[in-house]
CSV table of C-alpha atoms in Angstrom, one decimal:
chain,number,residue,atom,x,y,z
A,81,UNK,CA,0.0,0.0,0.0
A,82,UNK,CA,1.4,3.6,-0.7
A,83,UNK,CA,2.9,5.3,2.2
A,84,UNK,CA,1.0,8.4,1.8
A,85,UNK,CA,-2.9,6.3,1.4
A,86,UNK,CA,-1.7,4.8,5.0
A,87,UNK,CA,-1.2,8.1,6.7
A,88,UNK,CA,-5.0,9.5,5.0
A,89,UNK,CA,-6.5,6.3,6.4
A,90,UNK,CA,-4.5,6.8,10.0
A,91,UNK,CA,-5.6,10.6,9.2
A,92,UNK,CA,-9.3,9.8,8.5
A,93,UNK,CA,-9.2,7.1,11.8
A,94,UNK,CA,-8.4,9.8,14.2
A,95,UNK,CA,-11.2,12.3,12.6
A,96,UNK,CA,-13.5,9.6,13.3
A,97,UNK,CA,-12.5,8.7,16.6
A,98,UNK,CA,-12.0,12.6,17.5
A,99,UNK,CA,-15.3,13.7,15.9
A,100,UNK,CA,-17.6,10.7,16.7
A,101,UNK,CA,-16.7,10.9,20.5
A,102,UNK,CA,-17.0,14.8,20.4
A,103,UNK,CA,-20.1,14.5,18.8
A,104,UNK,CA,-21.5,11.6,21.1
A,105,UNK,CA,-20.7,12.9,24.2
A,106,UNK,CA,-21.7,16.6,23.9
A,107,UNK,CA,-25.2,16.3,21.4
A,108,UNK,CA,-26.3,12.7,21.4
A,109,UNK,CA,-25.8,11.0,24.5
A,110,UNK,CA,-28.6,13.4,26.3
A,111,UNK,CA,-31.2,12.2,23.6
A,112,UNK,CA,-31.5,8.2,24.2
A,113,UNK,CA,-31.3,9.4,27.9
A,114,UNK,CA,-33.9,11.4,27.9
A,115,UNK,CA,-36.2,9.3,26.1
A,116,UNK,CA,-36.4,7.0,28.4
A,117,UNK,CA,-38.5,9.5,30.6
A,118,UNK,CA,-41.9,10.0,30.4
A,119,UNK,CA,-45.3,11.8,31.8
A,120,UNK,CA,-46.6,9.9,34.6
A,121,UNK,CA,-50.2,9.9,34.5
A,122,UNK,CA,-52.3,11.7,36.9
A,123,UNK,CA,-54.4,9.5,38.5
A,124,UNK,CA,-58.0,10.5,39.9
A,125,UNK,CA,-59.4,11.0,43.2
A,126,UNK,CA,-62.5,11.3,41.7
A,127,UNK,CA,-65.3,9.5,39.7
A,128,UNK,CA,-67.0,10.6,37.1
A,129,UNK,CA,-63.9,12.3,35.3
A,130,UNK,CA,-63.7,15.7,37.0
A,131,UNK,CA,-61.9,17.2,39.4
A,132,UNK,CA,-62.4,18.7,42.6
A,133,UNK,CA,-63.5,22.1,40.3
A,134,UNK,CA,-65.3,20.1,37.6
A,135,UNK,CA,-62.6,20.4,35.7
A,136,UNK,CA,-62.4,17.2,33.0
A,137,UNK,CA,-59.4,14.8,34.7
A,138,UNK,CA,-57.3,15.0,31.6
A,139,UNK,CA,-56.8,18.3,32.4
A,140,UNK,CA,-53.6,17.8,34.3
A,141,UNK,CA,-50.5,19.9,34.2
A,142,UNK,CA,-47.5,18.4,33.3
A,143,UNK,CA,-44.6,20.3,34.9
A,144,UNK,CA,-41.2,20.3,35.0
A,145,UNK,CA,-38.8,20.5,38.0
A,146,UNK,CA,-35.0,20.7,38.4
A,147,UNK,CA,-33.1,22.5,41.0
A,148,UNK,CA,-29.5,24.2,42.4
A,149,UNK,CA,-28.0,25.3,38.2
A,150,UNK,CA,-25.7,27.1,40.5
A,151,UNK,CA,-24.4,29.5,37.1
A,152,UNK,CA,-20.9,30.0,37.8
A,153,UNK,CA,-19.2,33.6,38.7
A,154,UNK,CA,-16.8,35.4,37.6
A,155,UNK,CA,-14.8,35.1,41.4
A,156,UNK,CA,-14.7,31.7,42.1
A,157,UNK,CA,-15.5,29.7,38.4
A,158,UNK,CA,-12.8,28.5,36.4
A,159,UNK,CA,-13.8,29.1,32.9
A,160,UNK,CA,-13.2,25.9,31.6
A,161,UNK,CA,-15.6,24.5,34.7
A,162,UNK,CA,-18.1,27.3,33.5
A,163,UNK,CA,-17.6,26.5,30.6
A,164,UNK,CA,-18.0,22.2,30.8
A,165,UNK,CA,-20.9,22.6,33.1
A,166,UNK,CA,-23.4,25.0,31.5
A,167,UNK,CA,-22.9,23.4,28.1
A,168,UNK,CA,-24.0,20.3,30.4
A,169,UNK,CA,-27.3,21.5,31.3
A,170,UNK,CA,-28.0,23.9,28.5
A,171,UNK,CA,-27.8,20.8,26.2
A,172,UNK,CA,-30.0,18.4,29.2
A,173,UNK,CA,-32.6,21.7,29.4
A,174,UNK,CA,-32.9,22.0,26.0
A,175,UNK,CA,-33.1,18.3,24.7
A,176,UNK,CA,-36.0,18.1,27.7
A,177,UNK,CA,-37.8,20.9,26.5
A,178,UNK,CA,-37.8,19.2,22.5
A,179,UNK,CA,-38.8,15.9,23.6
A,180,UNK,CA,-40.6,16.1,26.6
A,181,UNK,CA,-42.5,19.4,26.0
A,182,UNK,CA,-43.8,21.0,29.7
A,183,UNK,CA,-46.0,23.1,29.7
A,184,UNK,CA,-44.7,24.8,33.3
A,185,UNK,CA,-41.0,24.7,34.1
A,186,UNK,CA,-39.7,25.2,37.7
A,187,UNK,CA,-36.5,26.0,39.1
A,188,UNK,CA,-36.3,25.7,43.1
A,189,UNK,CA,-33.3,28.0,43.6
A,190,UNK,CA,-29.9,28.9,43.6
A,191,UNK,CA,-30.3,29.7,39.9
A,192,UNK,CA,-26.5,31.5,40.3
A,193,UNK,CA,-23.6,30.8,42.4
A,194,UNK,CA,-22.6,34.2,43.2
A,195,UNK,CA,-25.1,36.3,43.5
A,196,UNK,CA,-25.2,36.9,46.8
A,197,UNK,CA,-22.1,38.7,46.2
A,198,UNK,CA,-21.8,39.7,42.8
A,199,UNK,CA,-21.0,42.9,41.5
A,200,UNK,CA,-24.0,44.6,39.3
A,201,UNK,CA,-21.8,43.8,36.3
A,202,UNK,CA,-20.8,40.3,36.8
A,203,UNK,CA,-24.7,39.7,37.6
A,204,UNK,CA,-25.8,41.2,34.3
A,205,UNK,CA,-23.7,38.5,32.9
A,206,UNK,CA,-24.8,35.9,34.5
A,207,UNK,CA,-28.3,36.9,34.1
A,208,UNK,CA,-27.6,36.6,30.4
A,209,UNK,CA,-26.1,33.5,30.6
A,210,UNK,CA,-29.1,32.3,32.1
A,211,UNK,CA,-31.5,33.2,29.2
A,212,UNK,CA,-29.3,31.4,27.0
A,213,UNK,CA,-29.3,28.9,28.3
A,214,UNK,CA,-32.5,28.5,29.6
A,215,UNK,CA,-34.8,29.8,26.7
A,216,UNK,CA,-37.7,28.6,25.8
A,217,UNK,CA,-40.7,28.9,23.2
A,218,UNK,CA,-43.8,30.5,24.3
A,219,UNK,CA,-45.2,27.3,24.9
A,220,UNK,CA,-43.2,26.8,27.9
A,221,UNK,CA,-43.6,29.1,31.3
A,222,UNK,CA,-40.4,29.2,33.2
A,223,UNK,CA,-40.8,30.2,37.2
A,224,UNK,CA,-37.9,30.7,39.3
A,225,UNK,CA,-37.5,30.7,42.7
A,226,UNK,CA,-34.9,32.1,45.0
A,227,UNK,CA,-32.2,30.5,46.9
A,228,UNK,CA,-29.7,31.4,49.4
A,229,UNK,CA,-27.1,31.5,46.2
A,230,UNK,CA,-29.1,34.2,45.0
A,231,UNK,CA,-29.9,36.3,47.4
A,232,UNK,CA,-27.6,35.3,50.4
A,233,UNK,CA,-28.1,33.5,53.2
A,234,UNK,CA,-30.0,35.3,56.3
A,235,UNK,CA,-27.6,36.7,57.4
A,236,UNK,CA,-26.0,38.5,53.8
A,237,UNK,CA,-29.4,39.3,52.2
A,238,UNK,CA,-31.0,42.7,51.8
A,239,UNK,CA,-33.9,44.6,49.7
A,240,UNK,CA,-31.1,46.0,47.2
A,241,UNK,CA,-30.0,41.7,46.5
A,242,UNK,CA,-33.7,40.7,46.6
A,243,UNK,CA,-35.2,43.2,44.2
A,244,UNK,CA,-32.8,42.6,42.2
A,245,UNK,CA,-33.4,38.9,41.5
A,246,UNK,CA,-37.8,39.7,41.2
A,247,UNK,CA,-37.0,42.4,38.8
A,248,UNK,CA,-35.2,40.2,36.1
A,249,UNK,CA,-37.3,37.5,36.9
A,250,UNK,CA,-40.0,39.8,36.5
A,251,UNK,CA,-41.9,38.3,39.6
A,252,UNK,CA,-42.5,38.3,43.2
A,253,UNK,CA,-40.6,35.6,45.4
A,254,UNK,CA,-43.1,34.8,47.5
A,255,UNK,CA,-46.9,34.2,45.6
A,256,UNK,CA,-49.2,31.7,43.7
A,257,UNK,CA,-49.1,30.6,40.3
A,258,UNK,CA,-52.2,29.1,38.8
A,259,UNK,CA,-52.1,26.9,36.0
A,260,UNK,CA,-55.6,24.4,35.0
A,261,UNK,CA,-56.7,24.8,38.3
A,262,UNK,CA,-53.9,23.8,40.2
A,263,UNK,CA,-52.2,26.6,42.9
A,264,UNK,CA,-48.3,26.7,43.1
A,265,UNK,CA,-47.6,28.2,46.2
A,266,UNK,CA,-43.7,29.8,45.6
A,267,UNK,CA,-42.3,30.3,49.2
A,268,UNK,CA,-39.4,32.9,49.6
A,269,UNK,CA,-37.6,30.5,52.1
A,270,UNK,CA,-34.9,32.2,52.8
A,271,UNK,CA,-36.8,34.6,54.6
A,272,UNK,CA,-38.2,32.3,57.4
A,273,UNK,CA,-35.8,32.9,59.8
A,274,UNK,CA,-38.5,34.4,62.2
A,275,UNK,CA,-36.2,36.7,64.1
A,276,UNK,CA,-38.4,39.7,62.6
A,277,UNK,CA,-36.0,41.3,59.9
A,278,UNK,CA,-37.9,43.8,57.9
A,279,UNK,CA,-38.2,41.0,54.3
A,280,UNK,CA,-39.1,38.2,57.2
A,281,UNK,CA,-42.1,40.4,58.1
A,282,UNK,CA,-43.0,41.4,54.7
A,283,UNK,CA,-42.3,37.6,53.4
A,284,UNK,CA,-44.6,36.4,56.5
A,285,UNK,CA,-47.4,39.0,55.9
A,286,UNK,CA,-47.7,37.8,52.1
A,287,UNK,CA,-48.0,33.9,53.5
A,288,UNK,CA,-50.8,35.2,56.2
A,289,UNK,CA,-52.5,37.2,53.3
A,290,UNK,CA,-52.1,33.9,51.0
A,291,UNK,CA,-53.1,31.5,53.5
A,292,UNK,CA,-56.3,33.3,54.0
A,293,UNK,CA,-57.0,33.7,50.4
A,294,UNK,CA,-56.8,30.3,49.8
A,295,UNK,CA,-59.0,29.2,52.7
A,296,UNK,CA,-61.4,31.8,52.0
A,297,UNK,CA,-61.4,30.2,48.3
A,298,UNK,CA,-62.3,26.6,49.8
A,299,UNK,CA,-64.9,27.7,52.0
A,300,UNK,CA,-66.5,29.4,49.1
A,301,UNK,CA,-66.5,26.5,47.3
A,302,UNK,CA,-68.3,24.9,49.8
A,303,UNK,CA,-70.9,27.6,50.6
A,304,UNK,CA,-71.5,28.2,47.0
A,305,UNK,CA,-71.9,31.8,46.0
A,306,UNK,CA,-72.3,33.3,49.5
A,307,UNK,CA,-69.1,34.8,50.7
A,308,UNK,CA,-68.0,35.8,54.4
A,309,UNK,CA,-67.7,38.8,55.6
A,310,UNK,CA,-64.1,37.7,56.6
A,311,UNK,CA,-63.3,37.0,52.9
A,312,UNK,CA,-64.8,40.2,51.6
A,313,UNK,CA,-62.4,41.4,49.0
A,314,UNK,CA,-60.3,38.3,48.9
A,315,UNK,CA,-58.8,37.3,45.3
A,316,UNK,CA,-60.1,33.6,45.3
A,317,UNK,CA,-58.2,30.7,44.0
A,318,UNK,CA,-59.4,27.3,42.8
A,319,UNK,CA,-60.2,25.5,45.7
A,320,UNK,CA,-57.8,23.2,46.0
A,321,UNK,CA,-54.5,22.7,48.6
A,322,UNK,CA,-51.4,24.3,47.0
A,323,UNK,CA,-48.4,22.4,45.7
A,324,UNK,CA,-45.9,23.9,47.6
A,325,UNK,CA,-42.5,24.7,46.5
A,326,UNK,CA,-39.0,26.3,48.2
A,327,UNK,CA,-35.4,26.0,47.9
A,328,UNK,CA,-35.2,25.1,51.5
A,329,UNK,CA,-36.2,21.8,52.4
A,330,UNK,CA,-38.5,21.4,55.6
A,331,UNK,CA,-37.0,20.4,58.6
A,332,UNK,CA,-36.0,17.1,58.9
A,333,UNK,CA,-33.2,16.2,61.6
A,334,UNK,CA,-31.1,14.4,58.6
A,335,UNK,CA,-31.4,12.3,55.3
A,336,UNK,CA,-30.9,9.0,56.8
A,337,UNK,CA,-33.9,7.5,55.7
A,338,UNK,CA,-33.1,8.4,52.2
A,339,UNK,CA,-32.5,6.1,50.1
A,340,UNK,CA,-32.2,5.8,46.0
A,341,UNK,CA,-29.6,6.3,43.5
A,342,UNK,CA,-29.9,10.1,43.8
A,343,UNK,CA,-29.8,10.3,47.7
A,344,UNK,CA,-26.6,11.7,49.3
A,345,UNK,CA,-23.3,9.3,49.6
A,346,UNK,CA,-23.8,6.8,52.4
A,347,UNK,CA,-21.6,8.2,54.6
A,348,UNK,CA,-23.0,11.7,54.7
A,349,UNK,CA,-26.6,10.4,55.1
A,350,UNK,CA,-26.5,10.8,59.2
A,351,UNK,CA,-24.6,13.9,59.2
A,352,UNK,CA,-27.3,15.8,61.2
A,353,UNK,CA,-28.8,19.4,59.3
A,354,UNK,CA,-28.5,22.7,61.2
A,355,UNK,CA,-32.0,24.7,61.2
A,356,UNK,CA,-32.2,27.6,59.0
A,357,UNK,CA,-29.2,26.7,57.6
A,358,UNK,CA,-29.6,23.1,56.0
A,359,UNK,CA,-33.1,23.2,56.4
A,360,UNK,CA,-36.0,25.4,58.0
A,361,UNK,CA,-36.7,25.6,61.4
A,362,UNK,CA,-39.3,23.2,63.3
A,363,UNK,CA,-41.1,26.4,63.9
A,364,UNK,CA,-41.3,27.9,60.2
A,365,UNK,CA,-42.5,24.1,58.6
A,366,UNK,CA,-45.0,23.5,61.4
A,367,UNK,CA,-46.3,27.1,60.2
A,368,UNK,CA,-46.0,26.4,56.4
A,369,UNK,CA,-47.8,23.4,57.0
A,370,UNK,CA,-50.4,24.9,59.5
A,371,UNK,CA,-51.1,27.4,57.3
A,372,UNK,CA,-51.5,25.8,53.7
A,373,UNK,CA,-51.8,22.0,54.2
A,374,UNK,CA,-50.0,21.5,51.1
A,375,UNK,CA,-50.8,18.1,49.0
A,376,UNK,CA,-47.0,17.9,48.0
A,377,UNK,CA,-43.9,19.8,49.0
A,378,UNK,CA,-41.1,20.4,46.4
A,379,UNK,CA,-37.6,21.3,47.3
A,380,UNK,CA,-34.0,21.9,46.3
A,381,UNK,CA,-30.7,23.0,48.6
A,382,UNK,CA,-29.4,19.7,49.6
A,383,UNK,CA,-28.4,18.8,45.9
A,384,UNK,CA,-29.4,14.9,46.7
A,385,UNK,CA,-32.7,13.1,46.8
A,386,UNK,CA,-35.2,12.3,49.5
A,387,UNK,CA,-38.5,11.4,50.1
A,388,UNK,CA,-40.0,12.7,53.3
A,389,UNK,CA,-43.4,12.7,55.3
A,390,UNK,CA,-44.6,14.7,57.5
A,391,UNK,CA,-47.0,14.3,60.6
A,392,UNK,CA,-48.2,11.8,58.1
A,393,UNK,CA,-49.5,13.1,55.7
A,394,UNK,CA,-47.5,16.0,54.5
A,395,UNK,CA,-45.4,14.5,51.3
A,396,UNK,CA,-42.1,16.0,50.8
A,397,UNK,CA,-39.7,15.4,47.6
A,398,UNK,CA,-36.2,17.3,47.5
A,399,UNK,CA,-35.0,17.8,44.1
A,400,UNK,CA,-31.3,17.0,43.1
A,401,UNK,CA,-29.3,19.6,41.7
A,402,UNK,CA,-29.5,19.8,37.6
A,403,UNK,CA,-25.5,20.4,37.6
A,404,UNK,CA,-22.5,18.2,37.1
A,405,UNK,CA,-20.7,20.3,39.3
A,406,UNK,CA,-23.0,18.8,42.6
A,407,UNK,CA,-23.1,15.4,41.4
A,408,UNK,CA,-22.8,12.7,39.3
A,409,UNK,CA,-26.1,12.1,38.1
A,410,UNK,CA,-28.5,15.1,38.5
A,411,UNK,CA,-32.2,14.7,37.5
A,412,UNK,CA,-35.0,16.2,37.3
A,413,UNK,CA,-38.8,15.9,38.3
A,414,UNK,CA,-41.7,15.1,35.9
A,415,UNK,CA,-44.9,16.3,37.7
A,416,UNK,CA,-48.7,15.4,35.9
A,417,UNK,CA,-50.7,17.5,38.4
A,418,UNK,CA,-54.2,17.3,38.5
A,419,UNK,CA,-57.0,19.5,40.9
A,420,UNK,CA,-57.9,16.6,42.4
A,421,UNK,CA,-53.9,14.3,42.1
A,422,UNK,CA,-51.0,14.4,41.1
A,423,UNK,CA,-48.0,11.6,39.8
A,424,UNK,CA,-44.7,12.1,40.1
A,425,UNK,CA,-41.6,10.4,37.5
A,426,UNK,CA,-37.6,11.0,38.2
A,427,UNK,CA,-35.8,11.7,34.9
A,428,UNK,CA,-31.8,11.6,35.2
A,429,UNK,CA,-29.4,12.7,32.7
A,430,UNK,CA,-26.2,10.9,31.3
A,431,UNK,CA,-23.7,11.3,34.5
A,432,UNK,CA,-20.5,12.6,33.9
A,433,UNK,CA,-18.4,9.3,34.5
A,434,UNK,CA,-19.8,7.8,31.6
A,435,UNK,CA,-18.8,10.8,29.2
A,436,UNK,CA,-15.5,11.0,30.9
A,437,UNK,CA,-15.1,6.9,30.3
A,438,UNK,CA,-16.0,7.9,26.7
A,439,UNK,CA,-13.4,10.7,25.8
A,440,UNK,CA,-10.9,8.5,27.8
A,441,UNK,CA,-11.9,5.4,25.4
A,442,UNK,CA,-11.7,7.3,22.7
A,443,UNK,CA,-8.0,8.8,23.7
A,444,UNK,CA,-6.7,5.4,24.1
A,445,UNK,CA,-8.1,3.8,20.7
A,446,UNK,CA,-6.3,7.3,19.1
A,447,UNK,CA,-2.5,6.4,20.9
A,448,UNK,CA,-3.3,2.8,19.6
A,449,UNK,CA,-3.9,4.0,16.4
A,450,UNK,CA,-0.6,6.3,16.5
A,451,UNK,CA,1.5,3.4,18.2
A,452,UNK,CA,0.4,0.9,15.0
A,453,UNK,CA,0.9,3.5,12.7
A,454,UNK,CA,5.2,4.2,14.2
A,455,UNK,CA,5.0,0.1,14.2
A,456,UNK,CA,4.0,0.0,10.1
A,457,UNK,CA,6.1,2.8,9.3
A,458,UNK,CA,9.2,1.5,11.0
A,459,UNK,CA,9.0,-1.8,9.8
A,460,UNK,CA,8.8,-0.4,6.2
A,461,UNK,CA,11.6,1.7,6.8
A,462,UNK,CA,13.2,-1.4,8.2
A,463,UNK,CA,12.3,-3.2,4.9
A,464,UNK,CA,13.0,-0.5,2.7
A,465,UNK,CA,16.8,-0.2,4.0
A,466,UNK,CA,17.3,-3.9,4.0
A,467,UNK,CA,16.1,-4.0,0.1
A,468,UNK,CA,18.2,-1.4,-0.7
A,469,UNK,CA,21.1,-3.0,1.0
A,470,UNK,CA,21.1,-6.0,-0.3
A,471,UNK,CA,20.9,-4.0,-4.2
A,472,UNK,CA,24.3,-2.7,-2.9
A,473,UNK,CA,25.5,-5.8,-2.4
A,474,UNK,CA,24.7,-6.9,-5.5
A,475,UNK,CA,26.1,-4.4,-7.4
């Protein structure tokens, strides 16, 4: 074979090796991942085929929620950690959005890393980092909540911080979003440290003025069109208990009853939380609770997976985080929510180990490739020179 056909073939190898692993790992691995998830369906509380509004039971929402995206800064994110883990879940968001089509889109906090401490320039940036990477067609309503990431912990967050974060995202932190019937209750978390600081109070006041809204909008329902006096210029809600999400998990004393390929590594599973700092205090979740009865409780923070009860009847999911950078394999929620139900599915993306076990595959099959192709070469030098030596000799 002619020397220079051996080096295109070698050539065209290592393009193939180079490009197909590229092109695996950063495009077309999410897809067969993701399509293995699917819409639970919602199943029915009620007979007859409508819910607790007379609303037809195929009706339900289907939302979807991740957690913790943790955008990287400009002080402590390497850019080539930036850089690897928002192409991660911009690819994972995106490929979810095309195949899996929500119609509602929750994120449970700590959207950025630094924003409790970001300058107003490096948070523009990040902020339009964000939209990249998080677009989406009209079809699709993103909500945001805040997290201790964005705002600062208790202790570090202020108006300035907090207005901030509502005013690109265009919202308040702490109120209800209704969607087919069904009330998301968004709770400003961080603010439930009940010492009395002036966004505690104000975060507090809007879940008292909520609370009785939505209680005023089940009695209605029950009364039919007469309204109490109490509830006298109430906006009214579809009377039905919230779905409550936070960044902050409720309190629990620890995750050691966790358990799943998401929970947190065995040996940090009876590590016990701090309150208000891990998770709320016993005195803010018996008042969350108290005051909405929630059917489900979403949360983030922790950046593992549990599954909690509470006094029995109170169902709790924590979110893992959606990043690479918390974990190996981060996941997401599925949510068909009905008035009357709701089903839950987990969706996990490709983990990292198994793109990294790719691109080192495909490194070794490319210094094979090299190694056969100094082998070939030298043995036809070798056979060259002893051909041409032995014409010597003959001559």
């Amino acid at each position: 074979m002619p020397r220079f056909s051996v080096r295109w073939m070698v050539a065209v190898l290592l393009i193939a090796v180079v490009g197909g692993s590229f092109f695996f790992c950063e495009y077309l691995i999410y897809f067969p991942t993701i399509l293995k998830c699917g819409w639970p369906e919602s199943s029915h509380a009620r007979a007859g085929g409508e819910g607790i509004d007379g609303r037809s039971a195929d009706s339900s929402v289907r939302a979807m929620v991740l957690s913790d995206t943790h955008l990287l800064g400009a002080v402590g994110g390497h850019w080539f950690d930036k850089l690897r883990r928002e192409w991660q879940m911009e690819r994972a968001f995106q490929t979810a959005l095309w195949l899996l089509r929500p119609e509602i889109v929750f994120i449970l906090g700590d959207i950025f890393d630094e924003g409790k401490w970001s300058s107003q320039k490096h948070w523009e940036d990040d902020v339009r980092r964000f939209h990249r990477m998080f677009r989406h067609t009209t079809d699709t309503e993103l909500v945001v909540l805040v997290g201790n990431h964005d705002i600062g912990f208790h202790y570090e967050m202020d108006w300035f911080k907090l207005q901030r974060f509502e005013k690109v995202f265009n919202a308040s932190s702490t109120r209800i979003v209704t969607k087919k019937g069904v009330n998301f209750l968004l709770v400003n978390s961080v603010a439930l440290h009940g010492d009395g600081c002036p966004i505690c109070q104000s975060v507090e006041k809007e879940l008292i003025k909520l609370s009785r809204e939505l209680n005023c909008s089940l009695q209605n329902s029950q009364t039919g069109s007469a309204v109490m006096d109490s509830c006298e210029g109430s906006q009214l809600y579809p009377p039905t208990p919230p779905i409550m999400l936070q960044h902050y998990p409720l309190y629990r004393v620890s995750d050691a009853s966790c358990s799943g390929q998401d929970a947190a590594p065995p040996e940090e599973r009876h590590l016990l939380f701090r309150e208000k700092y891990d998770v709320l205090s016993k005195e803010a979740s018996q008042r969350l609770l108290q005051w909405f009865k929630p059917r489900l409780i979403l949360s983030g923070h922790t950046h593992s997976g549990c599954e909690v009860l509470h006094d029995n009847k109170y169902p709790e999911i924590s979110v893992p985080s959606f990043s690479w950078r918390n974990r190996n394999n981060p996941s997401f929620i599925l949510a068909s929510v009905s008035p009357s139900s709701y089903s839950l599915s987990k969706c996990f993306l490709p983990e990292e180990s198994t793109v990294i076990g790719v691109y080192c595959s495909a490194g070794a099959c490319m210094l094979l490739l090299f190694l056969a192709h100094c082998m070939w070469m030298k043995g036809l030098l070798q056979c060259l020179s002893l051909c041409l030596l032995g014409k010597h000799k003959s001559l």
